[in-house]
Amino acid sequence: MTATSGSTGSAVTSETTPAGWPAAGVWEIDPRHTSVQFTIQHLVVARVRGRFDTVTGSFEVTDPAEGSRLSVGIEAAGVSSGVARRDDHLRSPDFLHAEAFPAITYVSTAVRPGEGSAFTIEGELTLRGVTRPVELAARYLGAHSDGGVPLLAFSATGSVVREDFGVTFNRALEAGGLAIGSRVDIEILLEALPEGTPRHVL
């Protein structure tokens, strides 16, 4: 199935469709222009940021928006924090256990429109073989075209508690507290192209 031809955006056609909601169809995540980043507390007062470099999936857009579906796959071994030694530790059984659980997935279960271009995605995140519900606050950023190929842009934020997924590694600090926080904040910047777009365009 490919995205509907013509305009990449549509006027609001119902009270349950975010402003400027795009044309119905299946849109493929563009891995070159999509990022999944995370931040976590470090040494009580600081924060560390990381990202995943390999993200794939699709967003099936419907109107009304409630029927839309998001499916995302992330390569756990693609984690990057800017420090090679730390990245190796993040891939280890202490954290992502990437060898045993190579894929992190998120599949939406519901989409709830909000004000303007905002909407909420309810879904299930699977990490280290554990599946938990995770809600994302999302926003439709608009549509454009590149070389005649339409594209859509979205953003989303959310958070998880890492212990909920069996990631319990930590270290007590001499001055008190723990080296690593529990809450992981997530930020997604996503671009999508019509399903079936040739890879040389992607």
JSON list of C-alpha atoms in Angstrom, two decimals, residues 12-174:
[
{"chain": "A", "resi": 12, "resn": "VAL", "atom": "CA", "xyz": [-9.05, 19.07, 9.20]},
{"chain": "A", "resi": 13, "resn": "THR", "atom": "CA", "xyz": [-11.96, 16.85, 8.30]},
{"chain": "A", "resi": 14, "resn": "SER", "atom": "CA", "xyz": [-13.14, 15.85, 11.74]},
{"chain": "A", "resi": 15, "resn": "GLU", "atom": "CA", "xyz": [-12.87, 16.91, 15.35]},
{"chain": "A", "resi": 16, "resn": "THR", "atom": "CA", "xyz": [-10.68, 13.86, 15.92]},
{"chain": "A", "resi": 17, "resn": "THR", "atom": "CA", "xyz": [-8.00, 14.76, 13.37]},
{"chain": "A", "resi": 18, "resn": "PRO", "atom": "CA", "xyz": [-5.01, 16.97, 14.35]},
{"chain": "A", "resi": 19, "resn": "ALA", "atom": "CA", "xyz": [-4.53, 20.20, 12.43]},
{"chain": "A", "resi": 20, "resn": "GLY", "atom": "CA", "xyz": [-3.03, 19.68, 8.97]},
{"chain": "A", "resi": 21, "resn": "TRP", "atom": "CA", "xyz": [-3.13, 15.90, 9.35]},
{"chain": "A", "resi": 22, "resn": "PRO", "atom": "CA", "xyz": [-1.50, 14.24, 6.30]},
{"chain": "A", "resi": 23, "resn": "ALA", "atom": "CA", "xyz": [-3.13, 12.21, 3.56]},
{"chain": "A", "resi": 24, "resn": "ALA", "atom": "CA", "xyz": [-4.07, 8.66, 4.49]},
{"chain": "A", "resi": 25, "resn": "GLY", "atom": "CA", "xyz": [-1.62, 5.95, 3.54]},
{"chain": "A", "resi": 26, "resn": "VAL", "atom": "CA", "xyz": [1.36, 3.97, 4.77]},
{"chain": "A", "resi": 27, "resn": "TRP", "atom": "CA", "xyz": [4.50, 6.00, 5.31]},
{"chain": "A", "resi": 28, "resn": "GLU", "atom": "CA", "xyz": [7.93, 4.42, 5.78]},
{"chain": "A", "resi": 29, "resn": "ILE", "atom": "CA", "xyz": [10.34, 5.79, 8.36]},
{"chain": "A", "resi": 30, "resn": "ASP", "atom": "CA", "xyz": [13.37, 7.40, 6.70]},
{"chain": "A", "resi": 31, "resn": "PRO", "atom": "CA", "xyz": [16.30, 6.08, 8.77]},
{"chain": "A", "resi": 32, "resn": "ARG", "atom": "CA", "xyz": [18.66, 8.77, 7.46]},
{"chain": "A", "resi": 33, "resn": "HIS", "atom": "CA", "xyz": [16.55, 11.54, 8.98]},
{"chain": "A", "resi": 34, "resn": "THR", "atom": "CA", "xyz": [15.08, 9.85, 12.04]},
{"chain": "A", "resi": 35, "resn": "SER", "atom": "CA", "xyz": [16.64, 9.91, 15.49]},
{"chain": "A", "resi": 36, "resn": "VAL", "atom": "CA", "xyz": [15.77, 8.26, 18.78]},
{"chain": "A", "resi": 37, "resn": "GLN", "atom": "CA", "xyz": [17.62, 9.94, 21.63]},
{"chain": "A", "resi": 38, "resn": "PHE", "atom": "CA", "xyz": [17.58, 9.33, 25.37]},
{"chain": "A", "resi": 39, "resn": "THR", "atom": "CA", "xyz": [18.83, 11.08, 28.49]},
{"chain": "A", "resi": 40, "resn": "ILE", "atom": "CA", "xyz": [19.34, 9.70, 31.98]},
{"chain": "A", "resi": 41, "resn": "GLN", "atom": "CA", "xyz": [20.55, 11.09, 35.29]},
{"chain": "A", "resi": 42, "resn": "HIS", "atom": "CA", "xyz": [24.25, 10.48, 36.00]},
{"chain": "A", "resi": 43, "resn": "LEU", "atom": "CA", "xyz": [26.06, 10.93, 39.30]},
{"chain": "A", "resi": 44, "resn": "VAL", "atom": "CA", "xyz": [22.97, 12.51, 40.89]},
{"chain": "A", "resi": 45, "resn": "VAL", "atom": "CA", "xyz": [23.37, 16.02, 39.43]},
{"chain": "A", "resi": 46, "resn": "ALA", "atom": "CA", "xyz": [24.35, 15.47, 35.79]},
{"chain": "A", "resi": 47, "resn": "ARG", "atom": "CA", "xyz": [22.68, 13.94, 32.74]},
{"chain": "A", "resi": 48, "resn": "VAL", "atom": "CA", "xyz": [24.04, 11.76, 29.94]},
{"chain": "A", "resi": 49, "resn": "ARG", "atom": "CA", "xyz": [22.59, 11.71, 26.42]},
{"chain": "A", "resi": 50, "resn": "GLY", "atom": "CA", "xyz": [22.68, 8.87, 23.93]},
{"chain": "A", "resi": 51, "resn": "ARG", "atom": "CA", "xyz": [21.00, 7.79, 20.72]},
{"chain": "A", "resi": 52, "resn": "PHE", "atom": "CA", "xyz": [20.19, 4.82, 18.53]},
{"chain": "A", "resi": 53, "resn": "ASP", "atom": "CA", "xyz": [21.59, 4.97, 15.01]},
{"chain": "A", "resi": 54, "resn": "THR", "atom": "CA", "xyz": [19.46, 2.31, 13.30]},
{"chain": "A", "resi": 55, "resn": "VAL", "atom": "CA", "xyz": [15.71, 2.98, 13.30]},
{"chain": "A", "resi": 56, "resn": "THR", "atom": "CA", "xyz": [13.16, 1.47, 10.91]},
{"chain": "A", "resi": 57, "resn": "GLY", "atom": "CA", "xyz": [9.38, 1.12, 10.76]},
{"chain": "A", "resi": 58, "resn": "SER", "atom": "CA", "xyz": [6.21, 2.61, 9.38]},
{"chain": "A", "resi": 59, "resn": "PHE", "atom": "CA", "xyz": [3.36, 4.94, 10.23]},
{"chain": "A", "resi": 60, "resn": "GLU", "atom": "CA", "xyz": [-0.04, 4.08, 8.81]},
{"chain": "A", "resi": 61, "resn": "VAL", "atom": "CA", "xyz": [-1.99, 7.33, 8.65]},
{"chain": "A", "resi": 62, "resn": "THR", "atom": "CA", "xyz": [-5.79, 7.28, 8.73]},
{"chain": "A", "resi": 63, "resn": "ASP", "atom": "CA", "xyz": [-8.49, 9.95, 8.88]},
{"chain": "A", "resi": 64, "resn": "PRO", "atom": "CA", "xyz": [-9.92, 10.12, 11.50]},
{"chain": "A", "resi": 65, "resn": "ALA", "atom": "CA", "xyz": [-6.56, 9.83, 13.20]},
{"chain": "A", "resi": 66, "resn": "GLU", "atom": "CA", "xyz": [-7.64, 7.26, 15.80]},
{"chain": "A", "resi": 67, "resn": "GLY", "atom": "CA", "xyz": [-7.05, 4.39, 13.37]},
{"chain": "A", "resi": 68, "resn": "SER", "atom": "CA", "xyz": [-3.43, 5.38, 12.70]},
{"chain": "A", "resi": 69, "resn": "ARG", "atom": "CA", "xyz": [-0.72, 2.89, 13.64]},
{"chain": "A", "resi": 70, "resn": "LEU", "atom": "CA", "xyz": [2.97, 3.38, 14.38]},
{"chain": "A", "resi": 71, "resn": "SER", "atom": "CA", "xyz": [5.50, 0.55, 14.30]},
{"chain": "A", "resi": 72, "resn": "VAL", "atom": "CA", "xyz": [9.16, 1.18, 15.12]},
{"chain": "A", "resi": 73, "resn": "GLY", "atom": "CA", "xyz": [12.14, -1.16, 15.24]},
{"chain": "A", "resi": 74, "resn": "ILE", "atom": "CA", "xyz": [15.47, -0.16, 16.78]},
{"chain": "A", "resi": 75, "resn": "GLU", "atom": "CA", "xyz": [18.75, -2.06, 16.59]},
{"chain": "A", "resi": 76, "resn": "ALA", "atom": "CA", "xyz": [19.96, -2.35, 20.19]},
{"chain": "A", "resi": 77, "resn": "ALA", "atom": "CA", "xyz": [23.59, -2.71, 19.13]},
{"chain": "A", "resi": 78, "resn": "GLY", "atom": "CA", "xyz": [23.36, 0.69, 17.44]},
{"chain": "A", "resi": 79, "resn": "VAL", "atom": "CA", "xyz": [23.35, 2.54, 20.76]},
{"chain": "A", "resi": 80, "resn": "SER", "atom": "CA", "xyz": [25.79, 5.45, 20.86]},
{"chain": "A", "resi": 81, "resn": "SER", "atom": "CA", "xyz": [26.67, 7.80, 23.71]},
{"chain": "A", "resi": 82, "resn": "GLY", "atom": "CA", "xyz": [29.89, 9.25, 22.32]},
{"chain": "A", "resi": 83, "resn": "VAL", "atom": "CA", "xyz": [32.13, 7.09, 24.52]},
{"chain": "A", "resi": 84, "resn": "ALA", "atom": "CA", "xyz": [33.13, 3.71, 23.04]},
{"chain": "A", "resi": 85, "resn": "ARG", "atom": "CA", "xyz": [33.77, 2.00, 26.38]},
{"chain": "A", "resi": 86, "resn": "ARG", "atom": "CA", "xyz": [30.40, 3.14, 27.74]},
{"chain": "A", "resi": 87, "resn": "ASP", "atom": "CA", "xyz": [28.67, 2.02, 24.54]},
{"chain": "A", "resi": 88, "resn": "ASP", "atom": "CA", "xyz": [30.15, -1.46, 24.95]},
{"chain": "A", "resi": 89, "resn": "HIS", "atom": "CA", "xyz": [28.78, -1.53, 28.50]},
{"chain": "A", "resi": 90, "resn": "LEU", "atom": "CA", "xyz": [25.35, -0.38, 27.31]},
{"chain": "A", "resi": 91, "resn": "ARG", "atom": "CA", "xyz": [25.27, -3.31, 24.84]},
{"chain": "A", "resi": 92, "resn": "SER", "atom": "CA", "xyz": [26.22, -5.78, 27.58]},
{"chain": "A", "resi": 93, "resn": "PRO", "atom": "CA", "xyz": [23.87, -7.90, 29.75]},
{"chain": "A", "resi": 94, "resn": "ASP", "atom": "CA", "xyz": [24.02, -5.15, 32.41]},
{"chain": "A", "resi": 95, "resn": "PHE", "atom": "CA", "xyz": [21.90, -2.93, 30.17]},
{"chain": "A", "resi": 96, "resn": "LEU", "atom": "CA", "xyz": [20.46, -3.67, 26.70]},
{"chain": "A", "resi": 97, "resn": "HIS", "atom": "CA", "xyz": [21.88, -7.21, 26.40]},
{"chain": "A", "resi": 98, "resn": "ALA", "atom": "CA", "xyz": [22.01, -6.59, 22.65]},
{"chain": "A", "resi": 99, "resn": "GLU", "atom": "CA", "xyz": [23.39, -10.01, 21.72]},
{"chain": "A", "resi": 100, "resn": "ALA", "atom": "CA", "xyz": [20.44, -11.86, 23.29]},
{"chain": "A", "resi": 101, "resn": "PHE", "atom": "CA", "xyz": [17.83, -9.18, 22.47]},
{"chain": "A", "resi": 102, "resn": "PRO", "atom": "CA", "xyz": [18.95, -7.47, 19.24]},
{"chain": "A", "resi": 103, "resn": "ALA", "atom": "CA", "xyz": [15.70, -5.61, 18.56]},
{"chain": "A", "resi": 104, "resn": "ILE", "atom": "CA", "xyz": [13.84, -2.95, 20.53]},
{"chain": "A", "resi": 105, "resn": "THR", "atom": "CA", "xyz": [10.30, -2.44, 19.25]},
{"chain": "A", "resi": 106, "resn": "TYR", "atom": "CA", "xyz": [7.44, -0.03, 19.80]},
{"chain": "A", "resi": 107, "resn": "VAL", "atom": "CA", "xyz": [3.97, -0.74, 18.41]},
{"chain": "A", "resi": 108, "resn": "SER", "atom": "CA", "xyz": [1.09, 1.67, 18.94]},
{"chain": "A", "resi": 109, "resn": "THR", "atom": "CA", "xyz": [-2.22, 0.48, 20.36]},
{"chain": "A", "resi": 110, "resn": "ALA", "atom": "CA", "xyz": [-4.13, 3.78, 20.16]},
{"chain": "A", "resi": 111, "resn": "VAL", "atom": "CA", "xyz": [-3.83, 7.32, 18.83]},
{"chain": "A", "resi": 112, "resn": "ARG", "atom": "CA", "xyz": [-5.66, 10.15, 20.60]},
{"chain": "A", "resi": 113, "resn": "PRO", "atom": "CA", "xyz": [-5.77, 13.60, 18.94]},
{"chain": "A", "resi": 114, "resn": "GLY", "atom": "CA", "xyz": [-5.15, 16.64, 21.13]},
{"chain": "A", "resi": 115, "resn": "GLU", "atom": "CA", "xyz": [-5.11, 20.38, 20.53]},
{"chain": "A", "resi": 116, "resn": "GLY", "atom": "CA", "xyz": [-3.80, 21.72, 17.24]},
{"chain": "A", "resi": 117, "resn": "SER", "atom": "CA", "xyz": [-1.21, 19.38, 15.74]},
{"chain": "A", "resi": 118, "resn": "ALA", "atom": "CA", "xyz": [-0.64, 17.48, 18.99]},
{"chain": "A", "resi": 119, "resn": "PHE", "atom": "CA", "xyz": [-1.68, 13.89, 19.58]},
{"chain": "A", "resi": 120, "resn": "THR", "atom": "CA", "xyz": [-0.97, 11.10, 22.05]},
{"chain": "A", "resi": 121, "resn": "ILE", "atom": "CA", "xyz": [0.29, 7.66, 21.08]},
{"chain": "A", "resi": 122, "resn": "GLU", "atom": "CA", "xyz": [-0.38, 4.74, 23.39]},
{"chain": "A", "resi": 123, "resn": "GLY", "atom": "CA", "xyz": [1.70, 1.69, 22.66]},
{"chain": "A", "resi": 124, "resn": "GLU", "atom": "CA", "xyz": [3.82, -1.20, 23.84]},
{"chain": "A", "resi": 125, "resn": "LEU", "atom": "CA", "xyz": [7.60, -1.05, 24.13]},
{"chain": "A", "resi": 126, "resn": "THR", "atom": "CA", "xyz": [9.53, -4.31, 24.06]},
{"chain": "A", "resi": 127, "resn": "LEU", "atom": "CA", "xyz": [13.05, -4.14, 25.49]},
{"chain": "A", "resi": 128, "resn": "ARG", "atom": "CA", "xyz": [15.18, -7.10, 26.63]},
{"chain": "A", "resi": 129, "resn": "GLY", "atom": "CA", "xyz": [12.20, -9.34, 25.93]},
{"chain": "A", "resi": 130, "resn": "VAL", "atom": "CA", "xyz": [9.96, -7.41, 28.34]},
{"chain": "A", "resi": 131, "resn": "THR", "atom": "CA", "xyz": [6.88, -5.58, 27.04]},
{"chain": "A", "resi": 132, "resn": "ARG", "atom": "CA", "xyz": [5.40, -2.62, 28.90]},
{"chain": "A", "resi": 133, "resn": "PRO", "atom": "CA", "xyz": [2.90, 0.12, 27.96]},
{"chain": "A", "resi": 134, "resn": "VAL", "atom": "CA", "xyz": [4.51, 3.46, 27.08]},
{"chain": "A", "resi": 135, "resn": "GLU", "atom": "CA", "xyz": [2.71, 6.68, 26.18]},
{"chain": "A", "resi": 136, "resn": "LEU", "atom": "CA", "xyz": [4.24, 9.25, 23.82]},
{"chain": "A", "resi": 137, "resn": "ALA", "atom": "CA", "xyz": [3.30, 12.92, 23.52]},
{"chain": "A", "resi": 138, "resn": "ALA", "atom": "CA", "xyz": [3.54, 13.52, 19.77]},
{"chain": "A", "resi": 139, "resn": "ARG", "atom": "CA", "xyz": [3.21, 16.39, 17.34]},
{"chain": "A", "resi": 140, "resn": "TYR", "atom": "CA", "xyz": [2.73, 16.48, 13.57]},
{"chain": "A", "resi": 141, "resn": "LEU", "atom": "CA", "xyz": [5.34, 18.94, 12.27]},
{"chain": "A", "resi": 142, "resn": "GLY", "atom": "CA", "xyz": [4.12, 19.14, 8.69]},
{"chain": "A", "resi": 143, "resn": "ALA", "atom": "CA", "xyz": [4.67, 17.88, 5.15]},
{"chain": "A", "resi": 144, "resn": "HIS", "atom": "CA", "xyz": [7.11, 18.83, 2.42]},
{"chain": "A", "resi": 145, "resn": "SER", "atom": "CA", "xyz": [8.71, 17.30, -0.67]},
{"chain": "A", "resi": 146, "resn": "ASP", "atom": "CA", "xyz": [12.28, 16.58, -1.77]},
{"chain": "A", "resi": 147, "resn": "GLY", "atom": "CA", "xyz": [12.92, 15.95, -5.45]},
{"chain": "A", "resi": 148, "resn": "GLY", "atom": "CA", "xyz": [9.22, 15.36, -5.97]},
{"chain": "A", "resi": 149, "resn": "VAL", "atom": "CA", "xyz": [9.04, 12.79, -3.15]},
{"chain": "A", "resi": 150, "resn": "PRO", "atom": "CA", "xyz": [6.64, 13.78, -0.35]},
{"chain": "A", "resi": 151, "resn": "LEU", "atom": "CA", "xyz": [7.76, 13.51, 3.25]},
{"chain": "A", "resi": 152, "resn": "LEU", "atom": "CA", "xyz": [6.15, 13.89, 6.67]},
{"chain": "A", "resi": 153, "resn": "ALA", "atom": "CA", "xyz": [7.75, 14.98, 9.94]},
{"chain": "A", "resi": 154, "resn": "PHE", "atom": "CA", "xyz": [6.72, 14.15, 13.51]},
{"chain": "A", "resi": 155, "resn": "SER", "atom": "CA", "xyz": [8.20, 14.53, 16.98]},
{"chain": "A", "resi": 156, "resn": "ALA", "atom": "CA", "xyz": [7.45, 12.59, 20.15]},
{"chain": "A", "resi": 157, "resn": "THR", "atom": "CA", "xyz": [8.61, 12.48, 23.75]},
{"chain": "A", "resi": 158, "resn": "GLY", "atom": "CA", "xyz": [8.09, 10.05, 26.59]},
{"chain": "A", "resi": 159, "resn": "SER", "atom": "CA", "xyz": [9.82, 8.34, 29.48]},
{"chain": "A", "resi": 160, "resn": "VAL", "atom": "CA", "xyz": [10.35, 4.87, 30.90]},
{"chain": "A", "resi": 161, "resn": "VAL", "atom": "CA", "xyz": [11.64, 3.42, 34.15]},
{"chain": "A", "resi": 162, "resn": "ARG", "atom": "CA", "xyz": [14.52, 1.17, 33.16]},
{"chain": "A", "resi": 163, "resn": "GLU", "atom": "CA", "xyz": [14.01, -1.27, 36.03]},
{"chain": "A", "resi": 164, "resn": "ASP", "atom": "CA", "xyz": [10.58, -2.09, 34.54]},
{"chain": "A", "resi": 165, "resn": "PHE", "atom": "CA", "xyz": [12.49, -3.76, 31.70]},
{"chain": "A", "resi": 166, "resn": "GLY", "atom": "CA", "xyz": [14.95, -5.63, 33.89]},
{"chain": "A", "resi": 167, "resn": "VAL", "atom": "CA", "xyz": [17.74, -3.04, 33.59]},
{"chain": "A", "resi": 168, "resn": "THR", "atom": "CA", "xyz": [18.78, -2.91, 37.23]},
{"chain": "A", "resi": 169, "resn": "PHE", "atom": "CA", "xyz": [22.53, -2.31, 37.11]},
{"chain": "A", "resi": 170, "resn": "ASN", "atom": "CA", "xyz": [23.74, 0.49, 39.36]},
{"chain": "A", "resi": 171, "resn": "ARG", "atom": "CA", "xyz": [26.53, 1.57, 41.67]},
{"chain": "A", "resi": 172, "resn": "ALA", "atom": "CA", "xyz": [26.38, 3.28, 45.06]},
{"chain": "A", "resi": 173, "resn": "LEU", "atom": "CA", "xyz": [28.34, 6.53, 45.37]},
{"chain": "A", "resi": 174, "resn": "GLU", "atom": "CA", "xyz": [30.65, 7.30, 48.27]}
]
